[in-house]
Short mmCIF file of C-alpha atoms in Angstrom, two decimals:
data_model
loop_
_atom_site.label_atom_id
_atom_site.label_comp_id
_atom_site.label_asym_id
_atom_site.label_seq_id
_atom_site.Cartn_x
_atom_site.Cartn_y
_atom_site.Cartn_z
CA MET A 1 11.69 13.96 10.49
CA THR A 2 15.07 12.26 9.23
CA ASP A 3 16.88 9.05 9.77
CA GLU A 4 18.64 10.95 12.67
CA SER A 5 15.38 11.93 14.38
CA ARG A 6 15.18 10.80 17.94
CA SER A 7 13.81 11.82 21.36
CA LEU A 8 15.95 13.86 23.67
CA PRO A 9 17.91 11.91 26.36
CA ARG A 10 15.73 10.36 29.06
CA GLY A 11 15.40 12.54 32.22
CA VAL A 12 16.57 15.83 30.59
CA ALA A 13 13.14 17.36 30.75
CA GLY A 14 12.65 16.40 34.42
CA LEU A 15 15.94 17.82 35.35
CA SER A 16 15.29 21.05 33.43
CA VAL A 17 11.96 21.59 35.05
CA ALA A 18 13.46 20.77 38.51
CA ALA A 19 16.20 23.38 37.89
CA LEU A 20 13.49 25.99 36.93
CA VAL A 21 11.57 25.26 40.05
CA LEU A 22 14.76 25.48 42.06
CA LEU A 23 15.47 28.81 40.47
CA GLY A 24 12.13 30.16 41.54
CA GLY A 25 12.55 28.86 45.02
CA LEU A 26 16.07 30.43 45.21
CA LEU A 27 14.73 33.79 44.11
CA VAL A 28 11.92 33.78 46.62
CA TRP A 29 14.15 32.61 49.47
CA SER A 30 17.09 35.04 48.87
CA LEU A 31 15.35 38.25 47.97
CA PRO A 32 13.28 40.56 50.17
CA ARG A 33 9.57 39.98 50.14
CA ARG A 34 6.84 42.37 49.12
CA GLY A 35 4.37 43.47 51.66
CA THR A 36 1.31 42.12 49.77
CA VAL A 37 1.00 39.67 46.89
CA SER A 38 -1.08 40.67 43.97
CA VAL A 39 -3.82 38.37 42.53
CA GLN A 40 -1.93 38.61 39.33
CA ILE A 41 0.33 35.91 40.61
CA TYR A 42 -2.21 33.28 39.78
CA LEU A 43 -2.18 34.41 36.13
CA GLU A 44 1.60 34.37 36.17
CA LEU A 45 1.58 30.80 37.63
CA ALA A 46 -0.73 29.62 34.86
CA ILE A 47 1.41 31.17 32.21
CA ALA A 48 4.58 29.67 33.74
CA LEU A 49 3.14 26.16 33.49
CA LEU A 50 2.90 26.46 29.68
CA PRO A 51 6.64 26.30 28.89
CA LEU A 52 7.12 23.62 31.57
CA PHE A 53 4.57 21.30 29.95
CA GLY A 54 6.11 22.28 26.58
CA ILE A 55 9.52 21.07 27.81
CA PHE A 56 8.06 17.59 28.60
CA PHE A 57 6.22 17.49 25.25
CA VAL A 58 9.17 18.49 23.11
CA ALA A 59 11.42 15.96 24.95
CA ARG A 60 9.10 13.16 23.85
CA LEU A 61 8.99 14.12 20.19
CA ARG A 62 11.35 12.42 17.70
CA LEU A 63 13.15 15.37 16.18
CA ASP A 64 16.33 16.11 14.35
CA ASP A 65 18.99 17.32 16.84
CA ARG A 66 19.32 20.54 14.92
CA VAL A 67 15.66 21.21 15.63
CA GLY A 68 14.93 19.40 18.92
CA TRP A 69 17.72 20.94 20.98
CA PRO A 70 17.20 24.55 20.02
CA LEU A 71 13.45 24.21 20.58
CA PHE A 72 14.00 22.56 23.97
CA LEU A 73 16.56 25.24 25.01
CA GLY A 74 14.24 28.06 23.84
CA LEU A 75 11.41 26.58 26.09
CA VAL A 76 13.77 26.32 28.99
CA LEU A 77 14.74 29.95 28.60
CA LEU A 78 11.09 30.90 28.36
CA GLY A 79 10.41 28.79 31.45
CA ALA A 80 13.14 30.81 33.35
CA HIS A 81 11.39 34.02 32.23
CA SER A 82 7.97 32.77 33.50
CA VAL A 83 9.43 31.62 36.82
CA ALA A 84 11.10 34.99 37.31
CA ASP A 85 7.73 36.68 36.54
CA VAL A 86 6.04 34.59 39.32
CA ALA A 87 8.87 35.34 41.75
CA ASP A 88 8.64 39.09 40.81
CA GLU A 89 5.09 39.09 42.22
CA VAL A 90 6.39 37.87 45.60
CA VAL A 91 9.83 39.53 46.07
CA PHE A 92 11.62 42.73 45.10
CA MET A 93 13.76 41.83 42.10
CA PRO A 94 17.03 43.86 41.72
CA THR A 95 17.33 45.60 38.41
CA LEU A 96 20.29 43.53 37.16
CA VAL A 97 18.61 40.25 38.09
CA ASP A 98 15.38 41.40 36.57
CA VAL A 99 17.04 42.32 33.28
CA VAL A 100 19.16 39.10 33.09
CA ILE A 101 16.54 36.58 34.15
CA GLU A 102 13.35 38.21 32.68
CA ASP A 103 14.42 40.34 29.69
CA VAL A 104 17.44 38.49 28.40
CA THR A 105 15.84 34.96 28.77
CA ILE A 106 12.73 35.93 26.79
CA LEU A 107 14.75 37.56 24.17
CA VAL A 108 17.28 34.73 23.72
CA GLY A 109 14.56 32.03 24.20
CA THR A 110 12.51 33.55 21.44
CA LEU A 111 15.39 33.79 18.98
CA VAL A 112 16.40 30.13 19.76
CA ILE A 113 12.93 28.92 19.07
CA LEU A 114 12.82 30.93 15.82
CA VAL A 115 16.02 29.19 14.82
CA ALA A 116 14.47 25.86 15.56
CA VAL A 117 11.33 26.79 13.55
CA TYR A 118 13.50 27.97 10.63
CA ARG A 119 15.50 24.72 10.65
CA TRP A 120 12.27 22.64 10.85
CA ASN A 121 10.82 24.56 7.87
CA GLN A 122 14.11 24.05 5.92
CA ALA A 123 14.04 20.44 6.70
CA ARG A 124 10.39 20.07 5.60
CA SER A 125 11.13 21.85 2.39
CA ARG A 126 14.10 19.50 1.75
CA ARG A 127 11.91 16.45 2.45
CA GLU A 128 9.16 17.72 0.13
CA ARG A 129 11.65 18.41 -2.58
CA LEU A 130 13.21 14.92 -2.23
CA LEU A 131 9.69 13.33 -2.17
CA GLU A 132 8.73 15.18 -5.33
CA GLU A 133 11.96 14.12 -6.97
CA ARG A 134 11.38 10.47 -5.93
CA GLU A 135 7.73 10.64 -7.23
CA ASN A 136 9.04 12.04 -10.56
CA ARG A 137 11.52 9.24 -10.86
CA VAL A 138 8.97 6.65 -9.99
CA SER A 139 6.56 8.13 -12.59
CA ALA A 140 9.33 8.09 -15.20
CA VAL A 141 10.23 4.53 -14.46
CA ASN A 142 6.57 3.56 -14.54
CA ASP A 143 6.20 5.29 -17.93
CA GLN A 144 9.30 3.54 -19.29
CA LEU A 145 8.28 0.27 -17.92
CA GLU A 146 4.82 0.47 -19.44
CA VAL A 147 6.30 1.39 -22.79
CA LEU A 148 8.81 -1.46 -22.53
CA THR A 149 6.10 -3.95 -21.56
CA ARG A 150 3.89 -2.73 -24.46
CA LEU A 151 6.66 -3.26 -26.92
CA MET A 152 7.55 -6.68 -25.53
CA ARG A 153 4.00 -7.69 -25.53
CA HIS A 154 3.57 -6.66 -29.07
CA ASP A 155 6.87 -8.24 -30.32
CA ILE A 156 6.32 -11.47 -28.38
CA SER A 157 2.73 -11.70 -29.50
CA ASN A 158 3.84 -11.29 -33.15
CA ASP A 159 6.51 -13.98 -32.67
CA ILE A 160 4.04 -16.30 -31.00
CA ALA A 161 1.59 -15.81 -33.85
CA VAL A 162 4.39 -16.85 -36.31
CA ALA A 163 5.28 -19.83 -34.17
CA ARG A 164 1.69 -20.98 -34.03
CA GLY A 165 1.32 -20.48 -37.74
CA TRP A 166 4.31 -22.71 -38.44
CA ALA A 167 3.00 -25.19 -36.00
CA THR A 168 -0.27 -25.37 -37.89
CA VAL A 169 1.65 -25.99 -41.09
CA LEU A 170 3.67 -28.72 -39.45
CA ASP A 171 0.54 -30.35 -38.10
CA ASP A 172 -0.26 -31.56 -41.66
CA HIS A 173 3.26 -33.04 -42.08
CA VAL A 174 3.82 -34.87 -38.84
CA ASP A 175 2.42 -38.36 -38.79
CA ASP A 176 4.23 -40.26 -36.12
CA GLU A 177 2.96 -40.24 -32.52
CA GLU A 178 6.21 -38.99 -31.02
CA GLY A 179 6.39 -36.05 -33.49
CA ARG A 180 2.78 -35.01 -32.86
CA ALA A 181 3.37 -35.08 -29.05
CA ALA A 182 6.40 -32.86 -29.47
CA LEU A 183 4.41 -30.55 -31.77
CA GLU A 184 1.64 -30.34 -29.17
CA ARG A 185 4.18 -29.37 -26.52
CA VAL A 186 5.54 -26.61 -28.80
CA THR A 187 1.98 -25.34 -29.32
CA ARG A 188 1.22 -25.38 -25.57
CA ALA A 189 4.54 -23.61 -24.83
CA CYS A 190 3.60 -20.91 -27.30
CA GLU A 191 0.22 -20.47 -25.60
CA ASN A 192 1.92 -20.38 -22.14
CA VAL A 193 4.29 -17.56 -23.32
CA ALA A 194 1.34 -15.62 -24.70
CA GLU A 195 -0.58 -15.96 -21.52
CA LEU A 196 2.45 -14.96 -19.41
CA THR A 197 3.02 -11.93 -21.46
CA ASP A 198 -0.63 -10.77 -21.01
CA THR A 199 -0.45 -11.47 -17.22
CA ALA A 200 2.89 -9.57 -16.89
CA TYR A 201 1.40 -6.58 -18.76
CA ASP A 202 -1.71 -6.58 -16.62
CA LEU A 203 0.45 -6.75 -13.46
CA VAL A 204 2.58 -3.78 -14.64
CA THR A 205 -0.60 -1.84 -15.31
CA VAL A 206 -1.83 -2.51 -11.70
CA LEU A 207 1.49 -1.57 -10.22
CA ALA A 208 1.75 1.64 -12.27
CA GLU A 209 -1.80 2.72 -11.32
CA ASP A 210 -0.99 1.93 -7.66
CA ALA A 211 1.97 4.20 -7.90
CA ASP A 212 -0.25 7.04 -9.01
CA GLU A 213 -1.33 8.16 -5.53
CA GLU A 214 -3.53 10.93 -6.96
CA ASN A 215 -5.70 8.77 -9.16
CA GLY A 216 -4.97 5.08 -8.32
CA LEU A 217 -6.72 2.21 -9.99
CA GLN A 218 -9.74 3.49 -11.78
CA THR A 219 -12.97 1.42 -11.81
CA GLU A 220 -16.23 1.57 -13.59
CA ALA A 221 -19.46 -0.43 -14.10
CA VAL A 222 -18.69 -3.54 -16.04
CA ASP A 223 -21.01 -6.15 -17.52
CA VAL A 224 -19.71 -9.14 -15.53
CA LEU A 225 -21.40 -11.91 -17.53
CA GLY A 226 -20.24 -10.35 -20.80
CA VAL A 227 -16.65 -10.55 -19.69
CA LEU A 228 -17.14 -14.08 -18.34
CA ASP A 229 -18.72 -15.34 -21.53
CA GLU A 230 -15.89 -13.87 -23.60
CA GLU A 231 -13.26 -15.50 -21.50
CA VAL A 232 -15.05 -18.85 -21.62
CA ARG A 233 -15.11 -18.64 -25.41
CA LYS A 234 -11.35 -17.87 -25.51
CA LEU A 235 -10.76 -20.96 -23.22
CA GLN A 236 -12.83 -23.22 -25.59
CA ASP A 237 -10.86 -21.87 -28.62
CA ARG A 238 -7.55 -22.75 -26.97
CA TYR A 239 -8.46 -26.09 -25.54
CA ASP A 240 -10.66 -28.21 -27.79
CA GLU A 241 -10.62 -31.19 -25.39
CA VAL A 242 -11.97 -29.13 -22.42
CA ALA A 243 -15.70 -29.56 -21.44
CA VAL A 244 -16.99 -26.26 -20.09
CA ASN A 245 -20.41 -25.99 -18.50
CA VAL A 246 -21.85 -22.62 -17.95
CA GLU A 247 -24.88 -22.10 -15.59
CA TYR A 248 -26.54 -18.91 -14.44
CA ASP A 249 -30.04 -17.54 -14.43
CA ALA A 250 -31.20 -15.44 -17.43
CA ASP A 251 -32.26 -12.63 -15.04
CA LEU A 252 -28.57 -12.07 -14.26
CA ALA A 253 -27.89 -10.74 -17.74
CA GLY A 254 -26.87 -7.13 -17.77
CA THR A 255 -25.68 -7.14 -14.18
CA THR A 256 -22.65 -4.80 -13.80
CA VAL A 257 -20.07 -4.94 -11.07
CA VAL A 258 -17.46 -2.48 -9.91
CA ALA A 259 -14.28 -3.27 -11.95
CA ASN A 260 -12.56 -2.29 -15.17
CA GLU A 261 -11.12 -3.92 -18.31
CA LEU A 262 -8.69 -5.93 -16.05
CA LEU A 263 -11.71 -8.16 -15.02
CA HIS A 264 -10.86 -10.06 -18.17
CA SER A 265 -7.55 -10.94 -16.60
CA VAL A 266 -9.28 -12.10 -13.44
CA PHE A 267 -11.51 -14.61 -15.16
CA GLY A 268 -9.00 -15.54 -17.88
CA ASN A 269 -6.38 -16.50 -15.33
CA LEU A 270 -8.83 -18.52 -13.19
CA LEU A 271 -10.15 -20.41 -16.27
CA SER A 272 -6.72 -21.07 -17.55
CA ASN A 273 -5.60 -22.29 -14.16
CA ALA A 274 -8.53 -24.71 -14.04
CA VAL A 275 -7.26 -26.34 -17.19
CA SER A 276 -3.47 -25.98 -17.07
CA HIS A 277 -3.22 -27.85 -13.69
CA ASN A 278 -5.95 -30.39 -14.59
CA ASP A 279 -4.89 -34.05 -14.82
CA SER A 280 -8.27 -35.54 -15.67
CA ASP A 281 -9.20 -36.86 -19.02
CA PRO A 282 -11.15 -35.03 -20.13
CA PRO A 283 -10.67 -31.91 -18.10
CA ARG A 284 -13.90 -30.32 -17.04
CA VAL A 285 -14.68 -26.77 -16.03
CA SER A 286 -17.96 -25.57 -14.56
CA VAL A 287 -18.82 -21.81 -14.33
CA SER A 288 -21.73 -20.51 -12.34
CA ALA A 289 -22.93 -17.16 -11.04
CA GLU A 290 -25.40 -15.74 -8.54
CA ARG A 291 -26.36 -12.45 -7.10
CA GLU A 292 -26.96 -11.80 -3.35
CA GLY A 293 -28.08 -8.26 -2.65
CA LEU A 294 -25.24 -5.98 -3.64
CA ARG A 295 -22.73 -8.78 -4.16
CA PHE A 296 -22.10 -10.81 -7.24
CA ARG A 297 -20.51 -14.35 -6.91
CA VAL A 298 -18.82 -16.25 -9.59
CA ARG A 299 -17.71 -19.91 -9.11
CA ILE A 300 -15.19 -21.55 -11.35
CA ALA A 301 -14.85 -25.28 -10.54
CA ASP A 302 -12.62 -27.95 -12.17
CA ASN A 303 -12.09 -31.63 -11.76
CA GLY A 304 -8.31 -31.48 -11.31
CA PRO A 305 -6.16 -32.73 -8.41
CA GLY A 306 -7.46 -30.06 -5.98
CA LEU A 307 -5.44 -28.05 -3.41
CA PRO A 308 -4.34 -29.13 0.09
CA ASP A 309 -5.87 -26.99 2.85
CA ASP A 310 -2.53 -25.36 3.55
CA GLN A 311 -2.29 -24.09 -0.12
CA LYS A 312 -5.82 -22.72 -0.44
CA ARG A 313 -4.68 -19.28 0.86
CA ALA A 314 -0.97 -19.47 -0.02
CA VAL A 315 -1.70 -20.06 -3.63
CA PHE A 316 -2.66 -16.40 -4.06
CA GLU A 317 0.69 -15.22 -2.74
CA LYS A 318 3.36 -13.97 -5.23
CA ASP A 319 5.77 -16.66 -6.40
CA VAL A 320 3.70 -19.44 -4.90
CA ARG A 321 2.79 -22.17 -7.43
CA GLY A 322 0.24 -24.92 -7.34
CA LEU A 323 0.86 -28.56 -7.27
CA ASP A 324 3.38 -29.61 -9.97
CA SER A 325 3.10 -26.24 -11.49
CA ASP A 326 5.71 -25.00 -13.91
CA GLY A 327 4.17 -21.48 -14.08
CA THR A 328 5.51 -18.21 -12.71
CA GLY A 329 3.25 -17.95 -9.71
CA ILE A 330 1.91 -14.52 -10.59
CA GLY A 331 -1.33 -15.41 -12.22
CA LEU A 332 -3.40 -16.01 -9.05
CA PHE A 333 -1.42 -13.34 -7.25
CA LEU A 334 -2.65 -10.94 -9.92
CA VAL A 335 -6.23 -12.22 -9.55
CA ARG A 336 -6.24 -11.49 -5.85
CA GLU A 337 -4.61 -8.07 -6.29
CA LEU A 338 -7.20 -7.03 -8.90
CA VAL A 339 -10.23 -8.42 -7.10
CA THR A 340 -9.20 -6.76 -3.82
CA ARG A 341 -8.79 -3.43 -5.62
CA PHE A 342 -12.29 -3.82 -7.06
CA GLY A 343 -13.58 -4.10 -3.45
CA GLY A 344 -14.14 -7.88 -3.69
CA SER A 345 -12.60 -11.02 -2.52
CA VAL A 346 -11.39 -14.46 -3.89
CA HIS A 347 -10.87 -17.76 -2.21
CA ALA A 348 -10.60 -21.47 -3.02
CA VAL A 349 -12.59 -24.41 -1.68
CA ASP A 350 -12.83 -28.12 -2.41
CA ASN A 351 -14.94 -29.35 -5.33
CA GLU A 352 -16.95 -32.56 -5.04
CA PRO A 353 -16.02 -35.23 -5.71
CA ARG A 354 -12.67 -33.93 -6.93
CA GLY A 355 -10.97 -30.62 -7.80
CA THR A 356 -11.04 -27.01 -6.73
CA VAL A 357 -13.61 -24.19 -6.85
CA PHE A 358 -12.42 -20.61 -7.05
CA VAL A 359 -15.03 -18.21 -5.73
CA VAL A 360 -14.89 -14.57 -6.77
CA ASP A 361 -17.12 -12.08 -4.89
CA LEU A 362 -17.52 -8.62 -6.43
CA PRO A 363 -19.60 -5.51 -5.52
CA VAL A 364 -22.54 -4.77 -7.77
CA ALA A 365 -22.30 -1.37 -9.36
CA ILE A 366 -25.09 0.88 -8.21
#
């Protein structure tokens, strides 16, 4: 219930039940017996067992002391009342003893239990209020973060566009090899910043939708090859030197999978990863697709340095980077998070004779 919630001390339930049984035995032993015992005693015995079992049950619960102890004490008092009821079927109970053990115990026990229930209800209301306040704060932070990310994405994209434009202008004025190499590094750096901005924005989108417990990440039927073709074109526009080979059967056209617009980020990151970590000249990327029943599988292969076996799973973890990577380590993490939320899976295997193949498996939209 709270950070202070805990079970009652070990053995307290057993001692309490033993004391109640001892009370019943003491009453039966010390008071004069009735001539005959009514059949009603069996009903009284059955009723008496309820608070006794309740004592053991409550003692095992992790409750706040302000709730647990009153509830436990109330059950003990009700247990004393039930034990006295059973004894009353066997012996003649003096009026004073009858009033104290039967009437007072049930009255006080009921009041104490009501106090426990009231405190439990207050604690629950307090928890619900705190939870609602926390959800409101999280929602507000998510909204602010999304707005901030949008602004940063817009501003950075504008600045990157300006930098690319000036780089294009400089391209006509730089003749020496060292200058052109430096200019190429500047251009690539601009592209990396733009890619990082898009990835960060997509990651914020995923986290914000995850925080929305009521709606969560929304999916729809998406033309998977349409998205894949668009991301391949973007890759070819960015990297003139990359040879991209796309192979899939014509009958796959129009196939839809369970995803959303962030599927662009999945394929975009995988394609970019296939080139940015590629040390071959020229770098080559092969894209293929196939459908097996209600699953659609996309393979993106490269001729880069490949991944050691111990990195094939770890590379999808947050902040884990590939070989000699200067990236942030969130691109492939985002890929895995998105594909998993789409109901699919992604893994890496060796390419032959060299490189890595990333295999994305997605559910076909019905």
